[in-house]
Amino acid sequence: MAPPQRSGRPAPSGRPRHLARTAAGLAAALTLLSPLGAAEVAAAGQETPAADVEVRVNTQASLGRLSDTARGVNAAVWDSHMNDPEVATLMKAADVGAMRYPGGSYADIYHWETHTAPGGYVAPGTGFDAFMGTVRATGAQPILIANYGSGTPQEAAGWVRYANVTKDYDAKYWEIGNEIYGNGHYGSGWEHDDHADKSPREYARQVRAYAAAMKAVDPTVKIGAVLTAPGNWPDGVVGQGDPGDWNHTVLAEVTDVIDFVSVHWYAGGSDTTADAALSRLARLPGELREVRNQIDRYAGADSARIGIALTEVNTNTGGAMLTARPNGLFAADAFMTALENGVFNVDWWNTHNGADRITTVDGETDYGDMGMLSSGGCTGDVCEPAPNTPFHPYYGMKMTSELGTTGDTLVAAASSAQEVSAHAVHRRDGRLSVLLINKNPDAARTVDLAYAGFTPSAAAPEVSRYARGDSDITDVTGSGGSTSRVTVPPYGMLAVTLAPQPGTGPGASAAGTPGTPRLEAVTDTTARLSWTGASAATRYLVQERDGAHTRLVGEATGTSVTLRNLPPGSTHTVNVLAADASGRLSAPSDPLTFTTGTPSDAPCAVTYHRDTGWGNGFVATVTVRNLSDTPLTGWTVDWDWPTDGQSVSSGWNATFHQTGRHVRVTAQEGAGPLAPDGASTASFGFVGANDGPNPDPTVFRLNGAVCSGG
């Protein structure tokens, strides 16, 4: 029986699916030439092109550290090539640190002890011990999915005992089920679930039971609960009898017993072109931020302990452009985007998956295969290359390993051009690596590089390339690279690594790195932060980040500070740097993001309630009270959406107008006054739409005055 041709879940029927210039003393601007060589360009009489993209990198703006499980892949028991020796060799070369097993939705029919999956195909040689052989040969860690759909807490505990007591595999990460929200509770069902009660509340109850049984065997294991990706079905859908949608119901019950959450993200959409998939990545940061917001809401001060793992990612759940070059660009961009936005692990779907629809993309055959490596299968008379031949997504993932490894710091990078993505890592040895991805299939892009917090030496940078004509990541150091300007080939990627000027950067500071700031207290206009001190620090600087720019917002000689005069309902991302006695700055701490509240003594109060949702749309009701001592005749309510994809489609009991993110709601003509002291209310509702996450507005204003509540 052939292996499945799709991801860990089939798509169910009806499923809603300028820059400051660089410091003086930078090397003269030389151009890294794309596929043409220097002699050929000179012979053609061409001059060095002017830069058409500017990229700013700020090493004082930390986005977090690379974990040892940052890059991962999925492995499936129906894949007969899962444990081929070539797999471990290839994954080790790409610095893969995690391998997820036993394979998406198969996890909920798979019994580890008998190595069976009733109703599904299990390939020979894919048992748990064989899988662990590949994991160990790779130098990775397993991420294991306990069978929720047809298993029990006792079966999962037995697996923990075998893995960590009997075999000493030290398997740390354990998910409870795969995509359990796809069990039919919301109408569409693709995930096997034998429980009579398929609600999120029952899943939460079972997660607690699984966690108790598994941690009784090994208290060090990390338990993960399954969440939906905000803005993707069934996010926002409230099932009959449920207190809320899947994420809110589950998190309300399990944050004290889980250690991470598992989210899946596929670009999806009806337009499966490369440009569409690459552009949809712009939604991912907001969706991951909303996952963190939800964890914050229910875990409170314990939120930082709970990690986020993106355990499945790809462009689509089927169709074309899956093995082609643009999906390699997508893979690199997706891995780095997710890691920069708070996840500790990203797992590509899949290692091998199988040929499907055959198309031609960028002059190459695309096999419609969601795997990183060929399985050697055929669609009709068109066959894939030999098993374990890497497809472009493998090289996309491998390209990210050129930036750094465990413990290195992800830092902010911003590009002036949407079609050129920029990602950066500040390494522990002081070097800075920048990844540039040119998503334009027709034109090379010349990029000017500018730096904040980093002074490059005059030495030519190390440069790696993956572009048309390259059969692997190619070292092109010395072919014309500069610290301030490079040219990225069309549909190509460059990784540029620069050495610091001696005596500069965190390595020149005697001060250690401060701890991640903690939010001790927050009001509508203030926030009190504290952090663990650093060795040899004489003072601390608190910086707020906006893209790749930072500004000083607080300074202290101790390990706490109160930030003042913050706007109500505003979101801030800050980190801390330590200065030594000579004023040299340390590396930045990991970041903290927080949102201020609304005033408790406001002259008005607003309640915003999402009544229902369906992934990309929702219905909401807003209730307004006048708490002042005078009546209000005629009123307006204003708010700003947190993300670009949110909008009001239609409404009732008021007049609605939206410009950009800003919404103004005006009382209907003839509406009575709002009585003082909250004696009466005004209520209106609307149908909204969201393309991506759908966070609630953070602040409302009644006739210009900031209201309490939200």
XYZ file of C-alpha atoms in Angstrom:
710
model
C 0.000 0.000 0.000
C 1.394 3.378 -1.007
C 2.073 5.982 1.661
C -0.298 8.936 2.078
C 0.156 11.718 -0.425
C -0.758 14.633 1.795
C 0.324 16.159 5.071
C -0.463 14.977 8.559
C -4.051 15.824 7.778
C -6.022 15.639 4.559
C -7.968 18.773 3.734
C -11.589 17.978 4.675
C -14.414 18.841 2.375
C -15.688 22.304 3.184
C -12.776 23.151 5.484
C -12.403 26.973 5.614
C -8.810 27.162 4.795
C 16.997 55.777 5.565
C 18.617 53.755 7.010
C 21.577 55.331 8.772
C 24.681 54.676 6.714
C 27.267 52.290 8.011
C 30.002 53.620 10.287
C 32.986 55.343 8.733
C 35.720 52.906 7.927
C 33.560 50.258 6.229
C 35.268 48.569 3.344
C 34.751 50.032 -0.133
C 31.527 48.805 -1.658
C 32.157 45.842 -3.906
C 29.356 43.885 -5.479
C 28.727 40.188 -5.054
C 27.941 39.185 -8.604
C 25.069 36.818 -9.280
C 25.413 34.002 -11.747
C 27.594 36.115 -14.113
C 31.269 36.185 -13.171
C 33.286 39.389 -12.711
C 35.144 39.028 -16.021
C 31.916 38.553 -17.937
C 30.336 41.654 -16.413
C 33.424 43.755 -17.136
C 33.500 42.441 -20.705
C 29.904 43.479 -21.108
C 30.847 47.007 -20.091
C 28.379 47.047 -17.227
C 28.938 49.277 -14.224
C 28.321 48.310 -10.613
C 24.556 48.728 -10.209
C 23.078 51.144 -7.708
C 21.514 49.479 -4.704
C 17.760 49.044 -4.977
C 17.200 47.533 -1.503
C 18.330 48.692 1.920
C 18.632 46.255 4.812
C 19.255 47.404 8.374
C 20.492 44.969 11.020
C 20.392 45.899 14.701
C 22.371 43.616 16.997
C 21.073 45.477 20.043
C 17.562 44.222 19.302
C 17.443 40.581 20.356
C 14.642 38.377 19.088
C 15.693 35.439 21.279
C 18.203 32.602 21.123
C 18.403 29.674 18.734
C 17.454 26.519 20.605
C 18.978 23.081 20.083
C 15.663 22.003 18.547
C 15.251 25.040 16.267
C 15.300 23.157 12.942
C 13.183 20.018 12.727
C 11.454 17.616 10.342
C 8.558 15.208 10.536
C 9.014 11.468 10.089
C 6.166 9.040 9.413
C 5.775 5.316 10.068
C 4.346 4.821 6.579
C 7.620 6.077 5.047
C 9.798 3.106 4.089
C 12.804 5.432 3.593
C 12.449 7.092 6.989
C 15.526 5.411 8.463
C 17.759 5.172 5.399
C 21.348 6.044 6.413
C 21.334 8.941 3.946
C 18.583 10.635 5.966
C 20.734 11.056 9.070
C 23.667 12.258 6.972
C 21.593 14.895 5.195
C 19.819 16.085 8.339
C 23.054 16.341 10.280
C 24.504 18.477 7.464
C 21.531 20.849 7.847
C 21.927 21.049 11.661
C 18.533 19.462 12.238
C 17.934 19.261 15.968
C 14.475 17.678 16.171
C 12.627 14.821 14.463
C 8.893 14.379 15.047
C 7.305 10.917 15.115
C 5.203 8.893 14.261
C 3.726 11.132 11.578
C 0.920 13.686 11.808
C -2.560 12.219 11.970
C -1.113 8.703 12.090
C -0.174 9.489 15.681
C -3.800 9.109 16.710
C -4.076 5.559 15.378
C -0.527 4.404 16.147
C 0.316 2.028 18.992
C 4.022 2.232 19.752
C 4.405 -1.112 21.525
C 2.938 -3.234 18.728
C 4.056 -0.841 15.973
C 0.608 -0.953 14.410
C -1.818 1.650 13.079
C -5.216 -0.003 12.521
C -6.719 1.384 9.343
C -3.384 2.684 8.082
C -0.189 1.435 6.522
C 2.979 0.917 8.574
C 6.181 0.399 6.596
C 8.746 -2.194 7.648
C 11.729 -0.911 9.587
C 9.988 2.180 10.958
C 9.545 1.118 14.584
C 10.437 3.379 17.479
C 13.898 1.944 18.115
C 14.803 2.211 14.423
C 13.593 5.819 14.436
C 15.690 6.576 17.516
C 18.707 5.170 15.683
C 18.219 7.850 13.016
C 17.624 10.525 15.652
C 20.857 9.679 17.428
C 22.844 9.448 14.199
C 21.547 12.907 13.307
C 22.438 14.316 16.719
C 18.828 15.408 17.174
C 16.081 15.031 19.774
C 12.772 13.274 19.238
C 9.438 15.042 19.445
C 6.934 12.265 20.102
C 3.177 12.358 19.660
C 1.285 10.306 22.226
C -1.791 8.586 20.801
C -4.818 10.554 21.970
C -7.317 9.410 19.356
C -7.262 5.680 20.151
C -4.801 5.515 23.049
C -4.847 6.069 26.772
C -2.782 7.896 29.374
C -1.482 4.511 30.516
C -0.283 3.600 27.016
C 1.521 6.961 26.787
C 3.087 6.450 30.219
C 4.305 3.045 29.083
C 5.988 4.671 26.111
C 7.717 7.185 28.394
C 8.914 4.320 30.602
C 10.287 2.353 27.662
C 11.921 5.405 26.064
C 13.453 7.032 29.104
C 13.812 4.316 31.730
C 14.336 1.100 29.788
C 16.248 2.549 26.810
C 17.571 5.813 28.300
C 16.687 7.753 25.150
C 16.023 10.939 27.166
C 12.988 11.796 25.036
C 12.009 15.207 26.360
C 9.151 16.513 24.196
C 5.758 14.754 24.090
C 2.642 16.095 22.364
C -0.798 14.846 23.341
C -2.357 13.965 19.994
C -1.985 15.636 16.634
C -4.745 17.917 15.250
C -7.468 16.889 17.669
C -9.611 19.921 16.837
C -10.156 18.099 13.508
C -12.072 15.268 15.224
C -15.484 16.306 13.860
C -16.529 18.456 16.818
C -16.733 21.487 14.530
C -18.226 19.632 11.577
C -15.173 18.707 9.522
C -13.273 15.666 10.709
C -10.001 14.105 9.612
C -8.413 13.237 12.957
C -9.222 9.881 14.539
C -10.812 10.265 17.984
C -12.566 7.450 19.820
C -13.705 9.621 22.734
C -17.453 9.969 22.957
C -16.962 13.575 24.022
C -14.922 15.324 21.343
C -15.065 18.797 22.870
C -12.061 20.969 23.742
C -13.035 20.684 27.415
C -12.705 16.887 27.253
C -9.379 17.205 25.452
C -8.173 19.498 28.238
C -9.316 17.004 30.872
C -7.475 14.222 29.089
C -4.305 16.334 28.701
C -4.241 16.627 32.476
C -4.613 12.855 32.805
C -1.885 12.168 30.227
C 0.455 14.679 31.867
C -0.060 13.149 35.316
C 0.547 9.587 34.101
C 3.582 10.463 31.964
C 5.271 12.721 34.527
C 4.750 10.088 37.206
C 7.151 7.942 35.177
C 9.591 10.737 34.277
C 9.005 14.161 35.878
C 11.427 15.792 33.434
C 9.353 15.218 30.282
C 7.806 18.250 28.570
C 4.106 17.935 27.752
C 2.594 19.752 24.768
C -1.057 20.560 24.093
C -2.504 21.026 20.610
C -3.774 24.482 19.625
C -5.202 25.890 16.414
C -3.310 28.630 14.559
C -5.139 31.954 15.133
C -6.928 33.099 12.019
C -7.177 29.547 10.704
C -10.255 27.349 10.988
C -11.556 26.431 13.560
C -10.149 29.427 15.421
C -13.028 31.447 16.808
C -15.632 28.705 16.333
C -17.536 27.919 19.524
C -19.036 24.447 19.560
C -22.377 23.666 21.124
C -22.090 23.669 24.899
C -18.495 24.957 24.887
C -17.482 27.988 26.967
C -15.265 29.294 24.138
C -13.363 28.275 21.044
C -10.725 25.531 21.074
C -7.701 27.521 22.202
C -9.390 29.489 24.955
C -11.192 26.445 26.325
C -8.079 24.261 26.371
C -5.700 26.881 27.764
C -8.107 27.820 30.533
C -7.717 24.268 31.885
C -4.130 23.119 31.228
C -1.517 25.871 31.611
C -0.409 24.514 34.991
C 0.424 21.045 33.595
C 1.802 21.718 30.095
C 5.263 22.903 29.045
C 4.612 23.883 25.441
C 1.885 24.181 22.834
C 1.937 22.671 19.348
C 0.665 24.713 16.390
C 0.549 23.871 12.660
C 0.774 26.453 9.896
C 0.271 25.974 6.168
C 0.198 28.962 3.807
C -2.863 27.449 2.123
C -5.301 29.605 0.193
C -6.987 29.104 -3.135
C -4.042 30.711 -4.940
C -1.250 28.128 -4.780
C 1.288 30.168 -6.744
C 4.734 30.707 -5.288
C 4.238 34.446 -4.889
C 1.008 33.903 -2.977
C 2.532 31.401 -0.563
C 5.564 33.595 0.069
C 3.406 36.669 0.658
C 1.193 34.829 3.154
C 4.200 34.469 5.444
C 3.560 38.084 6.429
C 0.645 36.796 8.533
C 2.740 34.374 10.574
C 4.297 36.841 13.072
C 0.879 38.158 14.082
C -0.537 34.674 14.441
C 2.336 33.563 16.661
C 2.009 36.754 18.709
C -1.644 35.924 19.278
C -0.740 32.424 20.457
C 1.570 34.040 23.026
C -1.180 36.503 24.001
C -3.513 33.605 24.646
C -0.913 31.791 26.771
C -0.242 35.034 28.676
C -3.940 35.426 29.396
C -4.299 32.048 31.063
C -0.811 31.351 32.432
C -0.118 34.840 33.776
C 3.303 35.141 35.386
C 3.992 31.509 34.450
C 3.603 32.202 30.733
C 7.327 32.411 29.953
C 7.716 28.768 31.024
C 5.381 27.572 28.242
C 7.046 27.350 24.834
C 5.566 27.376 21.337
C 6.482 24.680 18.793
C 5.485 24.983 15.127
C 5.430 21.241 14.580
C 4.130 21.284 10.988
C 4.798 23.909 8.338
C 4.681 23.937 4.538
C 3.081 25.962 1.778
C -0.003 23.912 1.042
C -1.664 20.676 2.026
C -1.461 19.381 -1.514
C -1.028 20.572 -5.081
C 1.929 21.993 -6.916
C 5.067 24.020 -6.174
C 6.067 21.827 -3.270
C 9.461 20.548 -4.440
C 10.293 23.552 -6.638
C 12.703 26.406 -5.972
C 10.117 28.884 -4.628
C 9.226 26.411 -1.873
C 12.904 26.346 -0.950
C 12.767 30.115 -0.519
C 9.589 29.661 1.491
C 11.207 27.072 3.749
C 14.128 29.349 4.631
C 11.842 32.330 5.167
C 9.327 30.337 7.216
C 11.917 28.752 9.509
C 13.550 32.087 10.304
C 10.289 34.027 10.599
C 8.898 31.542 13.093
C 12.096 31.397 15.145
C 12.233 35.201 15.263
C 8.698 35.295 16.622
C 8.996 33.221 19.738
C 8.973 29.531 18.779
C 11.661 27.143 19.948
C 11.087 24.516 17.268
C 9.960 24.440 13.608
C 9.280 21.080 11.905
C 8.883 20.805 8.131
C 6.190 18.537 6.800
C 7.649 16.087 5.744
C 10.944 14.168 5.362
C 9.498 12.021 2.554
C 5.879 12.265 1.466
C 5.308 10.954 -2.078
C 4.720 12.269 -5.578
C 1.399 13.887 -6.441
C 0.398 16.403 -9.115
C 3.151 16.981 -11.695
C 3.736 20.537 -12.904
C 6.606 22.641 -14.227
C 7.858 25.478 -12.026
C 10.822 27.733 -12.832
C 11.790 25.383 -15.642
C 11.943 22.328 -13.387
C 9.601 19.435 -12.745
C 7.657 19.861 -9.540
C 6.474 16.548 -8.150
C 3.735 17.888 -5.858
C 5.585 16.210 -2.994
C 5.485 17.733 0.489
C 8.715 16.002 1.451
C 12.181 17.486 1.734
C 13.687 14.361 0.205
C 12.550 12.263 -2.725
C 10.747 9.030 -1.963
C 11.413 7.775 -5.498
C 7.708 7.464 -6.256
C 5.862 8.113 -9.493
C 2.765 9.881 -10.705
C 1.738 8.118 -13.895
C 4.843 7.781 -16.024
C 6.683 10.665 -14.288
C 8.969 9.456 -11.518
C 10.900 11.322 -8.875
C 14.702 11.075 -8.721
C 16.364 8.411 -6.611
C 15.214 8.133 -2.990
C 16.713 10.716 -0.611
C 17.587 13.141 -3.389
C 17.063 16.544 -1.727
C 14.379 18.843 -3.028
C 14.642 22.640 -2.816
C 12.953 22.902 0.636
C 15.800 20.854 2.112
C 18.317 23.411 0.848
C 16.088 26.209 2.166
C 16.256 24.701 5.628
C 19.954 23.959 5.275
C 20.580 27.572 4.275
C 19.314 28.722 7.672
C 22.027 26.652 9.349
C 24.570 28.979 7.690
C 23.425 31.689 10.110
C 24.291 30.054 13.408
C 23.517 27.339 15.871
C 22.366 26.676 19.432
C 22.730 29.668 21.740
C 23.349 32.256 19.029
C 21.125 35.354 19.121
C 18.463 36.149 16.565
C 18.519 39.913 15.972
C 16.282 42.356 14.149
C 16.723 42.871 10.409
C 14.471 44.968 8.189
C 14.339 45.205 4.408
C 13.022 48.136 2.380
C 11.676 45.762 -0.297
C 8.888 43.281 0.268
C 10.378 40.830 -2.216
C 13.699 40.661 -0.347
C 13.517 39.082 3.100
C 16.284 39.646 5.619
C 17.136 37.622 8.730
C 20.160 37.952 11.010
C 21.931 36.080 13.794
C 24.631 37.509 16.086
C 26.921 34.641 16.937
C 28.486 33.998 20.310
C 31.966 34.513 18.822
C 30.978 38.073 17.778
C 30.398 37.435 14.078
C 27.188 38.570 12.408
C 25.395 36.460 9.788
C 22.708 37.885 7.502
C 20.414 35.828 5.259
C 18.957 37.585 2.218
C 16.184 35.931 0.198
C 15.306 37.355 -3.218
C 11.787 36.260 -4.128
C 11.879 37.967 -7.527
C 12.213 35.254 -10.203
C 13.387 37.654 -12.919
C 15.787 40.206 -11.438
C 18.799 40.260 -9.148
C 18.514 42.717 -6.263
C 21.457 44.813 -5.064
C 21.328 45.323 -1.313
C 22.970 48.015 0.813
C 23.666 46.734 4.326
C 23.617 49.019 7.364
C 24.281 48.072 10.965
C 23.371 49.292 14.427
C 25.333 47.952 17.382
C 27.819 46.214 15.099
C 30.978 47.475 13.369
C 32.299 45.068 10.719
C 35.988 44.612 10.128
C 37.456 45.557 6.749
C 37.850 41.901 5.818
C 35.711 40.526 3.014
C 32.764 38.585 4.417
C 32.203 34.860 4.134
C 29.388 34.299 1.631
C 27.270 31.232 0.877
C 24.786 31.079 -1.983
C 21.916 28.937 -3.131
C 20.567 30.000 -6.503
C 19.889 28.699 -10.000
C 22.769 26.536 -11.126
C 23.786 25.540 -7.584
C 23.408 21.886 -6.667
C 24.038 22.588 -2.962
C 24.869 25.497 -0.679
C 27.855 27.042 -2.471
C 30.747 28.935 -0.901
C 31.298 32.088 -2.984
C 33.574 33.908 -0.529
C 36.007 36.172 -2.331
C 33.903 36.599 -5.456
C 33.274 40.299 -4.860
C 31.489 40.453 -1.516
C 31.540 43.580 0.634
C 30.483 44.420 4.165
C 28.155 47.091 2.841
C 26.767 45.861 -0.488
C 25.858 42.542 -2.057
C 23.746 41.409 -4.988
C 21.302 38.558 -4.533
C 20.505 36.483 -7.643
C 16.891 36.116 -8.778
C 15.037 33.383 -6.858
C 18.225 33.056 -4.797
C 19.580 33.265 -1.274
C 22.808 34.617 0.196
C 24.181 34.118 3.693
C 26.738 36.802 4.508
C 28.901 36.403 7.633
C 30.944 39.360 8.856
C 33.683 39.559 11.491
C 33.544 42.416 14.016
C 36.124 45.164 14.063
C 38.551 44.322 16.882
C 37.668 46.001 20.174
C 33.998 46.495 19.297
C 30.756 44.766 20.181
C 29.692 42.826 23.277
C 32.963 40.916 23.285
C 34.757 44.143 24.200
C 32.508 44.779 27.210
C 33.295 43.447 30.661
C 29.578 43.310 31.434
C 27.647 40.083 31.112
C 24.242 39.746 29.467
C 21.265 40.694 31.672
C 18.378 38.309 32.220
C 15.136 38.569 30.276
C 13.005 41.408 31.689
C 9.906 40.464 33.675
C 6.717 42.484 33.886
C 6.138 43.092 37.604
C 3.182 45.473 37.295
C 1.378 47.360 34.537
C -1.238 50.119 34.478
C -2.703 52.142 31.650
C 0.381 54.414 31.461
C 3.195 52.675 33.389
C 5.050 49.376 33.436
C 7.442 48.171 36.133
C 10.150 45.812 34.832
C 12.828 43.806 36.610
C 15.594 41.493 35.432
C 18.448 39.365 36.689
C 21.626 41.401 36.968
C 24.783 40.927 34.921
C 28.367 40.613 36.073
C 30.500 43.794 35.989
C 27.464 45.931 35.078
C 27.474 49.546 36.292
C 24.141 50.508 34.707
C 21.392 49.081 32.558
C 19.684 50.440 29.461
C 16.125 49.461 28.550
C 15.465 49.732 24.834
C 12.191 49.491 22.934
C 12.229 47.932 19.481
C 10.278 49.061 16.442
C 11.251 46.842 13.534
C 15.038 47.014 13.323
C 15.191 50.350 15.155
C 15.569 50.765 18.919
C 15.234 53.718 21.258
C 16.200 54.175 24.891
C 13.137 54.221 27.156
C 14.664 53.575 30.591
C 17.941 53.552 32.494
C 18.853 52.245 35.938
C 21.808 51.371 38.127
C 19.772 48.596 39.733
C 17.833 45.716 38.234
C 14.412 47.318 37.889
C 12.847 50.349 36.266
C 9.395 51.887 35.851
C 8.502 53.077 32.365
C 6.089 56.016 32.420
C 3.878 58.033 30.072
C 2.949 55.012 27.988
C -0.245 55.260 25.905
C -3.176 53.194 27.222
C -3.678 49.911 25.390
C -0.274 50.102 23.685
C 2.060 47.178 22.998
C 5.808 47.409 23.600
C 8.756 45.074 22.977
C 11.798 45.796 25.136
C 15.141 44.280 26.062
C 17.920 45.222 28.467
C 21.628 45.869 27.879
C 24.306 46.202 30.549
C 27.121 48.769 30.444
C 30.505 48.208 32.063
C 32.589 50.890 33.813
C 33.876 52.112 30.433
C 30.370 52.357 28.974
C 30.780 49.399 26.641
C 27.506 47.564 26.105
C 26.800 43.882 26.581
C 24.733 41.702 24.314
C 20.996 42.374 24.706
C 18.736 40.260 26.862
C 15.966 38.233 25.322
C 12.918 40.418 24.604
C 9.728 41.002 26.584
C 6.486 42.116 24.937
C 3.726 43.632 27.056
C 0.547 45.687 26.612
C -0.630 48.485 28.875
C -4.162 48.458 30.252
C -6.959 51.000 30.417
C -7.632 53.505 33.230
C -9.705 52.278 36.165
C -11.171 55.767 36.737
C -12.163 56.396 33.099
C -15.307 58.408 32.292
C -16.656 55.506 30.232
C -16.573 51.729 29.997
C -16.688 49.463 26.957
C -17.293 45.736 26.728
C -16.182 44.024 23.503
C -17.431 40.483 23.015
C -16.839 38.135 20.098
C -20.062 36.197 19.833
C -18.925 33.651 17.259
C -16.323 33.098 14.573
C -15.329 30.843 11.695
C -11.601 31.307 11.186
C -11.647 34.234 8.757
C -14.755 36.017 10.034
C -16.650 36.756 13.221
C -19.591 38.507 14.865
C -18.988 40.907 17.754
C -21.102 43.010 20.124
C -19.912 46.240 21.753
C -21.621 47.749 24.797
C -20.842 51.295 25.945
C -21.580 53.021 29.274
C -21.162 56.693 30.174
C -19.627 56.902 33.665
C -19.311 60.688 33.770
C -21.730 62.856 35.759
C -23.300 64.450 32.683
C -25.396 62.854 29.935
C -23.983 62.414 26.447
C -26.219 63.332 23.536
C -24.731 61.940 20.373
C -21.615 59.811 20.660
C -18.806 58.220 18.712
C -16.757 55.148 19.618
C -13.272 54.735 18.137
C -10.776 51.892 18.125
C -7.824 50.609 16.123
C -7.461 47.014 15.006
C -4.205 45.377 16.171
C -3.514 43.850 12.708
C -3.957 44.907 9.091
C -6.230 42.012 8.148
C -9.129 42.965 10.445
C -12.157 44.884 9.227
C -15.851 45.618 9.756
C -17.980 44.152 6.980
C -21.434 45.277 8.105
C -23.104 46.335 11.325
C -26.307 47.349 13.089
C -27.604 49.886 15.652
C -24.916 52.408 14.585
C -23.052 53.806 11.582
C -19.604 52.326 10.838
C -16.627 53.779 8.987
C -13.140 52.269 8.693
C -9.948 53.912 7.402
C -6.889 51.681 7.484
C -6.968 50.027 10.882
C -9.066 52.787 12.461
C -12.782 52.259 13.071
C -15.264 54.981 14.022
C -18.785 54.089 15.093
C -21.397 56.853 15.322
C -24.731 56.759 17.081
C -27.735 56.444 14.843
C -29.730 59.580 14.187
C -32.369 59.949 16.870
C -30.576 57.785 19.389
C -31.254 58.880 22.941
C -28.576 60.275 25.228
C -26.294 58.102 27.278
C -27.325 58.693 30.874
C -24.641 59.660 33.433
C -23.151 57.332 36.019
C -23.654 54.251 33.848
C -27.436 54.351 34.182
C -27.948 53.392 30.537
C -26.004 51.626 27.797
C -25.615 51.768 24.057
C -25.048 48.510 22.243
C -24.175 47.792 18.648
C -22.909 44.791 16.700
C -21.139 43.967 13.505
C -19.884 41.230 11.236
C -16.111 41.356 10.924
C -13.519 39.763 8.682
C -9.938 38.790 9.426
C -7.163 37.695 7.088
C -4.838 36.191 9.672
C -5.052 36.573 13.450
C -8.014 38.285 15.086
C -6.870 39.826 18.389
C -9.308 42.048 20.254
C -8.782 45.823 20.155
C -6.846 47.011 23.209
C -8.420 50.436 23.801
C -11.738 52.135 23.022
C -12.568 55.835 23.138
C -15.973 57.384 23.706
C -16.121 60.924 22.262
C -12.314 60.916 22.403
C -11.993 59.829 26.046
C -10.204 56.572 26.814
C -12.579 54.045 28.353
C -11.954 51.251 30.801
C -12.578 47.649 29.898
C -12.273 46.161 26.435
